[in-house]
XYZ file of C-alpha atoms in Angstrom:
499
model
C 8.664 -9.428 46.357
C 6.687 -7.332 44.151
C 3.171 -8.498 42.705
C 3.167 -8.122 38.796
C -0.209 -5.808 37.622
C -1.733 -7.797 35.531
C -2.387 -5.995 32.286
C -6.022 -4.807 31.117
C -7.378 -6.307 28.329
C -8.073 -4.371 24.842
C -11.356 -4.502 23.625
C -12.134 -2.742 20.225
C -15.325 -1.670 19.548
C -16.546 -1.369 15.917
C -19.472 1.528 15.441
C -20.973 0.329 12.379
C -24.350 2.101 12.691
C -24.346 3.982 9.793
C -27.055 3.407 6.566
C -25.145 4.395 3.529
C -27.683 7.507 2.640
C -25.052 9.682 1.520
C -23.463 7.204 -0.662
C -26.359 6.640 -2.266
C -26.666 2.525 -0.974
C -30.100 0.829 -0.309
C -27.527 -1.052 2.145
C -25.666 0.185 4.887
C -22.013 1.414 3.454
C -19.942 -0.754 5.681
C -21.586 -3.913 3.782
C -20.382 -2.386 0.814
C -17.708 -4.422 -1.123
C -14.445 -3.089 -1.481
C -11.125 -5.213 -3.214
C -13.839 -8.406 -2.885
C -14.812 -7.950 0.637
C -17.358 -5.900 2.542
C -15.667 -3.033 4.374
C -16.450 -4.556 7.787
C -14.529 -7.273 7.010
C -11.448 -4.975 5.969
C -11.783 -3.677 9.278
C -12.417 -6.565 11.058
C -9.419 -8.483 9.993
C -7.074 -5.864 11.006
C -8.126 -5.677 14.455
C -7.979 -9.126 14.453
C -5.103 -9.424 13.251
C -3.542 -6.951 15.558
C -1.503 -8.848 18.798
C -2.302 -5.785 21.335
C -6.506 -6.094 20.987
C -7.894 -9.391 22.921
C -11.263 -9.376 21.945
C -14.056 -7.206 19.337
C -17.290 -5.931 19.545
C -19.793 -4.995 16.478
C -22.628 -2.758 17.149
C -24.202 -2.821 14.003
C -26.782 -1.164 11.944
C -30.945 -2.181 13.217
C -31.065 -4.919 11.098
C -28.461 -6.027 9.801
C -26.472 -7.963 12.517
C -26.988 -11.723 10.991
C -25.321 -9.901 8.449
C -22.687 -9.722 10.017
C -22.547 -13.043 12.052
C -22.395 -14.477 8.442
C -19.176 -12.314 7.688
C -17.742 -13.061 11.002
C -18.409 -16.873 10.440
C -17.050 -17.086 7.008
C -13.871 -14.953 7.818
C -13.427 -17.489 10.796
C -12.461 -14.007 13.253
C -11.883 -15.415 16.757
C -11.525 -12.099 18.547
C -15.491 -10.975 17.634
C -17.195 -12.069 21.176
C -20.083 -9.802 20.575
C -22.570 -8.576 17.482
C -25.265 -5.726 18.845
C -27.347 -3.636 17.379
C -26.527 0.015 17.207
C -28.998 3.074 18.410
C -30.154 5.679 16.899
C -27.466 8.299 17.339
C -23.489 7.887 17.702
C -24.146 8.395 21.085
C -26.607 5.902 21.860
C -24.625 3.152 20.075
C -21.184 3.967 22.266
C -23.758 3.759 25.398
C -24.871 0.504 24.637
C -21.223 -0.339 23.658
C -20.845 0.778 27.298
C -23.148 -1.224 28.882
C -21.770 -4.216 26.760
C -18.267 -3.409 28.320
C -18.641 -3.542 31.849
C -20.862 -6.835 31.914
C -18.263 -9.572 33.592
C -16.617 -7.155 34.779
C -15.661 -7.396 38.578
C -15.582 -4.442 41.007
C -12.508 -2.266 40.450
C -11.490 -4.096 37.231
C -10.842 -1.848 34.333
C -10.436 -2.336 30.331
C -9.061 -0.467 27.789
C -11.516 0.219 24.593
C -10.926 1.261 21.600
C -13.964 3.330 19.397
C -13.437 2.629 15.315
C -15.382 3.872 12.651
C -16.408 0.524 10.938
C -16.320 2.508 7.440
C -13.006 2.897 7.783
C -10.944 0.232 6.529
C -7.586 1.107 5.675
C -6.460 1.878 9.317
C -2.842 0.282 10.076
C -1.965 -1.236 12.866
C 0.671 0.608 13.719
C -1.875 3.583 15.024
C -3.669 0.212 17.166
C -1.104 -0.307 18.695
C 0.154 3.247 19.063
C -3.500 3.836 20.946
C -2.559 0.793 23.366
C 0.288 1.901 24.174
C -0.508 5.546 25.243
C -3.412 4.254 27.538
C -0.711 2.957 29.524
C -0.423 6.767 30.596
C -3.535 8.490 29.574
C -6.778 7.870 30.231
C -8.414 9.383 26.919
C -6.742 9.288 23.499
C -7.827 10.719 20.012
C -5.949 9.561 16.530
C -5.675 12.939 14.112
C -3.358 14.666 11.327
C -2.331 17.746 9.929
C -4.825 19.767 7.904
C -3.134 19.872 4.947
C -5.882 22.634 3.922
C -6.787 26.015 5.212
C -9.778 25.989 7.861
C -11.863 29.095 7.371
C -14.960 30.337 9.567
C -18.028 31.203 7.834
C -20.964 33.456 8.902
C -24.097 33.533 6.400
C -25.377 36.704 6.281
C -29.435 36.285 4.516
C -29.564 36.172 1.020
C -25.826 36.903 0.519
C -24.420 33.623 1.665
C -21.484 33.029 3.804
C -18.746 35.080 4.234
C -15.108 34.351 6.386
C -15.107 35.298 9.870
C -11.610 33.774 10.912
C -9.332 31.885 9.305
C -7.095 29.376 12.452
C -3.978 28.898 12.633
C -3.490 25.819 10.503
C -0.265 24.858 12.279
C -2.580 23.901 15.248
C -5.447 22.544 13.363
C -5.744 18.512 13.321
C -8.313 16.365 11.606
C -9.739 13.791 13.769
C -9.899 10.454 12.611
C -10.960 6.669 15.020
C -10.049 4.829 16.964
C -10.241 6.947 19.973
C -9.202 4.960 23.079
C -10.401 5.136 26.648
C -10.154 3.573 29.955
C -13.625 2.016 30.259
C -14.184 3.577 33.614
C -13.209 7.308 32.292
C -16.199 7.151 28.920
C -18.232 5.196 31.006
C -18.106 8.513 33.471
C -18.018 11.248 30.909
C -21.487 9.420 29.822
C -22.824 9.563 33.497
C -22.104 13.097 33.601
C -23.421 13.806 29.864
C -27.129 12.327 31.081
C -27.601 14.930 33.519
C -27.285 17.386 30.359
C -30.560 18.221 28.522
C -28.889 19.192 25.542
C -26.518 16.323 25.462
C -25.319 15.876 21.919
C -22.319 14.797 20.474
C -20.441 13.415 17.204
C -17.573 11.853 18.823
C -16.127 10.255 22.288
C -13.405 12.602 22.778
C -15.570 15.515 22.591
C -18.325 14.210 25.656
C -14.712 13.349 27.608
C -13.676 16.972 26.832
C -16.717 18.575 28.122
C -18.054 16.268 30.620
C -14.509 15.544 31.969
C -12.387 18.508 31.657
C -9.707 17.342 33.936
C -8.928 14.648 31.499
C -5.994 14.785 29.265
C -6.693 13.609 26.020
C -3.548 12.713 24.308
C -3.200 12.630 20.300
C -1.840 9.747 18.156
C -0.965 10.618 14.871
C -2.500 8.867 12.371
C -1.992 8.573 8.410
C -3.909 9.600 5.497
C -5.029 6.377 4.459
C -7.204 6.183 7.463
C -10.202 7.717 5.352
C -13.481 7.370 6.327
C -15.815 6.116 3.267
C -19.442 8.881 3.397
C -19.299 10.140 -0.248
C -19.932 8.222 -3.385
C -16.039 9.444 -4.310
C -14.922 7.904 -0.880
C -15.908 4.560 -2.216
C -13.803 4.601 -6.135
C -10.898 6.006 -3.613
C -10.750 3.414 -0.952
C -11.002 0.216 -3.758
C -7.877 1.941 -6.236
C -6.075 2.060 -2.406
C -6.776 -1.526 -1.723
C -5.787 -2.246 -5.258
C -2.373 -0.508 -4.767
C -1.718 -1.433 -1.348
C 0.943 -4.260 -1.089
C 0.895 -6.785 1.927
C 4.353 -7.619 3.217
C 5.709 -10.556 2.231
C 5.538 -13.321 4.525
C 8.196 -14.549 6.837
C 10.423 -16.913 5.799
C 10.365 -20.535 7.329
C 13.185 -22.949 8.532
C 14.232 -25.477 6.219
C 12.488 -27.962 8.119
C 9.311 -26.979 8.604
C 9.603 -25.839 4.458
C 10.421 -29.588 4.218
C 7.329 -30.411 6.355
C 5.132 -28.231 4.194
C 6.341 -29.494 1.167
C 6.827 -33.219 1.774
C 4.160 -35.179 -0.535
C 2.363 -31.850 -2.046
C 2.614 -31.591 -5.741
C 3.225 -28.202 -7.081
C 2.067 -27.246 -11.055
C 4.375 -24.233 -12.226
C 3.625 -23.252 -15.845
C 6.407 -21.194 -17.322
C 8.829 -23.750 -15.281
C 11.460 -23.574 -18.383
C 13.495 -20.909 -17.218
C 13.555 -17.545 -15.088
C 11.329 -17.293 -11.530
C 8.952 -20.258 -12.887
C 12.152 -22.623 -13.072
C 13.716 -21.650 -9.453
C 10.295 -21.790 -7.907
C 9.856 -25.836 -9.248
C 13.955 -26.570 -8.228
C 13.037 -24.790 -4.566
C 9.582 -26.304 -3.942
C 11.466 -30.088 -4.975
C 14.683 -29.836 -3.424
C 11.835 -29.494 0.453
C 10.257 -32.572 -0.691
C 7.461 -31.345 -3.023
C 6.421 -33.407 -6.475
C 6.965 -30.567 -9.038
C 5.963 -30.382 -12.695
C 7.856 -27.526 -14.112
C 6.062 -27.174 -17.310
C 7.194 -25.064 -20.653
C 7.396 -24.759 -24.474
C 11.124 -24.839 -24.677
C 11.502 -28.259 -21.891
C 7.688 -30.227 -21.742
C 6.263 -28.566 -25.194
C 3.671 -27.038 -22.968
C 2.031 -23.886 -24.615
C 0.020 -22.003 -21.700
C -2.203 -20.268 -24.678
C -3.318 -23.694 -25.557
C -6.381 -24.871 -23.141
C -6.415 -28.592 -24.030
C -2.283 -28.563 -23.228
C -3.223 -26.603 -19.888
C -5.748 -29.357 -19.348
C -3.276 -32.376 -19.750
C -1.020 -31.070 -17.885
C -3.029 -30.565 -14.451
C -4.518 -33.856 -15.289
C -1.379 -35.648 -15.842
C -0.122 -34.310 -12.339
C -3.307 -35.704 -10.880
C -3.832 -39.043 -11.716
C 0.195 -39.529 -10.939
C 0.075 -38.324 -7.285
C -3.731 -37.896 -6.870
C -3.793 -34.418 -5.901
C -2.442 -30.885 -6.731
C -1.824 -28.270 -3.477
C -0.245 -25.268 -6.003
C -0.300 -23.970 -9.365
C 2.287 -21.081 -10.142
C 1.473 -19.325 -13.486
C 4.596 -17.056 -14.305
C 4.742 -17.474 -18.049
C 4.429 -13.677 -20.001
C 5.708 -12.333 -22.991
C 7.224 -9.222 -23.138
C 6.418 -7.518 -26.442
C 7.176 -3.247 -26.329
C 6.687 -1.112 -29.413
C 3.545 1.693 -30.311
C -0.057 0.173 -30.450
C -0.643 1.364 -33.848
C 2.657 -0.067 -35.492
C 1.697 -3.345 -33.802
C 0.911 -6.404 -36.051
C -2.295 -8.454 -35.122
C 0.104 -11.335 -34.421
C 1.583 -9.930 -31.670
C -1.402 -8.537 -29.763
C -3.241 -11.829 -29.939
C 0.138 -13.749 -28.433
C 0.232 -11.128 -25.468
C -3.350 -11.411 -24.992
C -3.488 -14.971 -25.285
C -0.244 -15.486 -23.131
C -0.579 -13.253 -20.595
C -4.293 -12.825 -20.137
C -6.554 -15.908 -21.237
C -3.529 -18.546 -20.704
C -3.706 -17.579 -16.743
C -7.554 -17.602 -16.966
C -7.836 -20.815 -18.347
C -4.826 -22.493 -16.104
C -7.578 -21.078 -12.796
C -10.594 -22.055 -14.131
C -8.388 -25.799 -14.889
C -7.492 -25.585 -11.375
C -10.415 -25.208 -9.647
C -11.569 -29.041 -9.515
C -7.894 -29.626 -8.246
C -7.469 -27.279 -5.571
C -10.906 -27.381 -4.024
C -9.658 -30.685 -3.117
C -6.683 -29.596 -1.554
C -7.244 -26.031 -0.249
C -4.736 -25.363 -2.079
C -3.603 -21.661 -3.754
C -3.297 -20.229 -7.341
C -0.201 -18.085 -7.966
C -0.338 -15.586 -10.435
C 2.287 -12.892 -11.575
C 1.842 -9.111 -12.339
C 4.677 -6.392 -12.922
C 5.350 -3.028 -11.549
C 3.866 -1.502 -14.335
C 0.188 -2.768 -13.693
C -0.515 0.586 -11.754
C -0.393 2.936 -14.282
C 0.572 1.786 -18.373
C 3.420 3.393 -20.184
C 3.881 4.382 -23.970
C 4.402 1.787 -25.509
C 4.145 -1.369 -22.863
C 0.244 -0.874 -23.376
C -0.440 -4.624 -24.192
C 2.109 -5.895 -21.222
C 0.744 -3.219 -18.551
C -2.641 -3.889 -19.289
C -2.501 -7.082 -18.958
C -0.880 -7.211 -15.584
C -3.543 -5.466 -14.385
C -5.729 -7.214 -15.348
C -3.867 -9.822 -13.496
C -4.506 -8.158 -10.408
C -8.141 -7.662 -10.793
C -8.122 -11.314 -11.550
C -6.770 -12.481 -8.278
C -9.251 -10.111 -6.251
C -11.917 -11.633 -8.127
C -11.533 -15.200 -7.514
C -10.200 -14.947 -4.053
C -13.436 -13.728 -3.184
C -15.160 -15.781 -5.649
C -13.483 -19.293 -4.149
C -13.112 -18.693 -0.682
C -15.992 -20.752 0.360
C -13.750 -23.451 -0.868
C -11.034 -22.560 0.560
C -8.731 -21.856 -2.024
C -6.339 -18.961 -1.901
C -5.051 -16.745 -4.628
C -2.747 -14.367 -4.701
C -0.462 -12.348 -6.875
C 3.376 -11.589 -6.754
C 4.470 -8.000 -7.808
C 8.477 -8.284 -8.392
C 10.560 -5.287 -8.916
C 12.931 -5.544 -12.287
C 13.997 -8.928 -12.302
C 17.076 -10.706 -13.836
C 15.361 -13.091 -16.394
C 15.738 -14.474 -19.809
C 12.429 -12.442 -20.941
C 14.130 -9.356 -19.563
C 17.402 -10.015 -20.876
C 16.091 -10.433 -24.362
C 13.832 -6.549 -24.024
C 16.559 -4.578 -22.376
C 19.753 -6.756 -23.139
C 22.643 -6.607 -20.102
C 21.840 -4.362 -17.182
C 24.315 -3.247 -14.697
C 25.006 -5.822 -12.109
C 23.067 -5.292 -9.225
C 20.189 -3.295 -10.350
C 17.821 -6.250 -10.638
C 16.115 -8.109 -8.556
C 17.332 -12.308 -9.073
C 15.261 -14.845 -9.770
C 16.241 -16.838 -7.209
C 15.120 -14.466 -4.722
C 11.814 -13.578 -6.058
C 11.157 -17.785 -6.034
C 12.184 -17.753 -2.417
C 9.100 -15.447 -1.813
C 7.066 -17.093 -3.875
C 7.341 -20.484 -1.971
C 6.714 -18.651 1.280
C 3.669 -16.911 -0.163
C 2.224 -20.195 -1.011
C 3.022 -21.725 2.110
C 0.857 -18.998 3.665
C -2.676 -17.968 4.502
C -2.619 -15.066 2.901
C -5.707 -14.724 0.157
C -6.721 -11.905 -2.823
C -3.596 -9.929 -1.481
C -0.735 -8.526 -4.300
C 3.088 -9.259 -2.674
C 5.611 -6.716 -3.796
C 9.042 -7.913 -4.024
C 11.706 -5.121 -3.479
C 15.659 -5.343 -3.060
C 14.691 -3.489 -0.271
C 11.905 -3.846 0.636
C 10.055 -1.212 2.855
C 7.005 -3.412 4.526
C 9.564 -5.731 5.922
C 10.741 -3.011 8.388
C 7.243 -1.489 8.979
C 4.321 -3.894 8.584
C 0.959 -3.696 7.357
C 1.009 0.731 7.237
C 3.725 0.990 4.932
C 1.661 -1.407 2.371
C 0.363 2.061 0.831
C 3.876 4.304 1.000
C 5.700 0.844 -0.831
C 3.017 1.432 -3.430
C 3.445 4.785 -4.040
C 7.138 4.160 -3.773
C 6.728 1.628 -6.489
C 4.622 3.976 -8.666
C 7.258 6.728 -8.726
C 10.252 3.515 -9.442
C 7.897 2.831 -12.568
C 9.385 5.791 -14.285
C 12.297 3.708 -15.208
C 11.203 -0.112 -16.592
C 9.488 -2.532 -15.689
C 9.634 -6.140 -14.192
């Protein structure tokens, strides 16, 4: 009988090193907040996150590694067994990383290791696991992409400045980008045989393998373009408008009994419960076992622009069932014309409904769900990425939406409360109905089914994250990397209406 080979574990390694000079921080760059969290911990959480690494290492920055052992203990990452500090050159730092590595290790064993720029936070985990996955064949693996540019050689010449020497074929020109994966025993060697070099100097890992180790095959993973690495000042405005776009896949759904075991004694607020997404979210959430107070103008005479109303309400729910897990804002007005022939009525009911009514229902909240850990739902529409003539009040204001559940996701998750913010396509409601009157059957998104990922976003951990909701929806089928191509899918769908 044949012995199974017990797999090698995955360890990634996060080079965080760098000071932030060229962006201009006093701090290094990778401490730097992006979408509400430092880019570390964007990076961080996908590795850890990701089923084919076991375990992470930080070498980080002289300095600055309680820093990080703050992050790491606020974020709760289990996979971070290790926080070092960094040397003085790329290549110092992946030979401590080195020596870190092979401590434990027994004779013979072997590890795979992954090298990631910590600065850059919008890798996928699709290209993890692609890495993994070739190591099973190579011993040396690079991630890179097309040049989508030209290359050109350059020559200065004095006083005269450069001039082109060659111009490569661009068909065979890649741009490198991290992780770059190893077997621990073949960058451990390429090291050994890089110290006996004088004028050992190098930017990357692949490149000592490739000159130290020339009998090495490096394979290439192809990577994506939103696996940017943030240097310049520009890289920073970039990488926070991606975040902002990307949309996280909505969660799985549950079985009806463990919905029913989730919901069982919680008491869910949902203002804008009359009718529409609101309404199906409070019959869902009740008909699992959940105390629901579906609250409106047209059924409970609750107006969400009115504070003191917003405040009876949550405190009504309280002192009847002595705590409140969820509060689902989806109440919005609709209200399309040109800015200029708009009355002063109208703009102050948009702004008041569907900007300081879900401002005032989450600073309500707070008292309620820091008991609970519970979660704040809000609602933007497909619009909220770029405004169109004559929806300026409505797209503005689902921005602003967005912004609003970065913010205080960040802001409250030292008391554990989550907040997020669903993003439905067109959706057959009342408020729609009465904009764009009867639609062809089919082209819209129900209600129903938008509530049915509400309930499922709530009954997650997910936190600060915006949940698109597509008839077909592409980061079902592709995870976490597609979060970017759904949002520039849903830019381009934008063209024609909006949710």
């Amino acid at each position: 009988m044949s012995q199974r080979i017990a797999k090698p574990r995955t360890t990634a390694v996060i080079l965080a090193g760098g000071t932030g000079q060229r962006v201009g921080l006093s701090i290094p760059k990778q401490l730097l907040k992006i979408a509400g969290k430092a880019v570390i911990e964007h990076t961080l959480t996908t590795f850890e996150k990701a089923d084919s690494i076991d375990d992470i290492i930080v070498l980080m920055a002289p300095g600055y590694v309680p820093d990080i052992e703050k992050i790491v203990a606020k974020a709760g990452f289990q996979k971070v067994k290790k926080i070092i500090e960094g040397g003085a050159t790329r290549n110092e730092t992946t030979e401590r990383a080195i020596a870190a590595l092979g401590e434990g290790l027994a004779d013979g064993e072997d590890r795979n290791v992954l090298f990631h720029d910590a600065v850059r936070p919008l890798l996928s985990r699709r290209v993890i696991d692609d890495c993994v996955t070739a190591l099973e064949r190579f011993q040396a693996v690079d991630v890179a992409i097309p040049s989508a540019d030209t290359i050109i050689v350059t020559r200065k010449h004095g006083d005269d400045g450069e001039f082109i020497t060659e111009i490569p074929d661009r068909s065979r020109l890649r741009r490198g980008q991290t992780p770059q994966a190893f077997k621990l025993s073949t960058i451990r060697r390429a090291y050994e045989v890089a110290a006996d070099d004088p004028n050992f100097q190098a930017t990357d890992d692949c490149s000592v393998v490739l000159k130290y180790l020339p009998d090495v095959p490096i394979h290439v993973v192809a990577g994506d373009e939103y696996n940017m690495k943030v240097t310049q000042p520009v890289d920073v405005f970039i990488a926070d408008k991606l975040f902002q776009l990307a949309s996280t896949a909505a969660p799985e759904q549950k079985g009806e009994d463990l919905y029913r075991e989730l919901l069982t004694g919680r008491t869910v607020v949902v203002f804008g419960g009359s009718y529409g997404i609101g309404k199906d979210i409070g019959e869902l959430a009740e008909s699992y076992g959940a105390k629901v107070y579906a609250l409106g103008r047209s059924t409970t005479g609750t107006h969400v622009e009115n504070p003191e109303e917003v405040d009876d309400a949550l405190s009504k729910a309280y002192a009847e069932t002595g705590r409140i897990d969820y509060v689902v804002n989806t109440a919005g007005v609709l209200r399309i014309g040109k800015l200029a022939e708009t009355d002063n009525a109208t703009i102050e009911e948009a702004l008041k409904v569907n900007y300081l009514a879900p401002v005032q229902i989450a600073r309500s909240s707070y008292k309620y769900l820091s008991e609970t850990k519970g979660q704040l739902l809000l609602y933007t529409s497909s619009s909220y990425t770029r405004g169109r003539a004559e929806y300026s009040l409505y797209s503005s204001t689902k921005a602003a939406m967005v912004n609003l559940t970065q913010a205080l996701s960040d802001e409250w998750a030292g008391d554990g409360i989550r907040v997020n913010c669903v993003n439905p396509e067109r959706t057959a409601t009342p408020m729609r109905t009465k904009a764009f009157g009867q639609e062809p059957a089919g082209s819209l998104l129900s209600s129903e089914a938008v509530a049915r990922t509400s309930l499922d976003v709530l009954l997650s951990e997910l936190t600060g994250h915006v949940i698109d909701v597509r008839q077909q929806d592409p980061t079902a089928a592709a995870g976490q990397a597609s979060g970017f191509d759904a949002a520039l899918a849903s830019v381009l769908d934008r063209q024609d209406g909006v949710a």
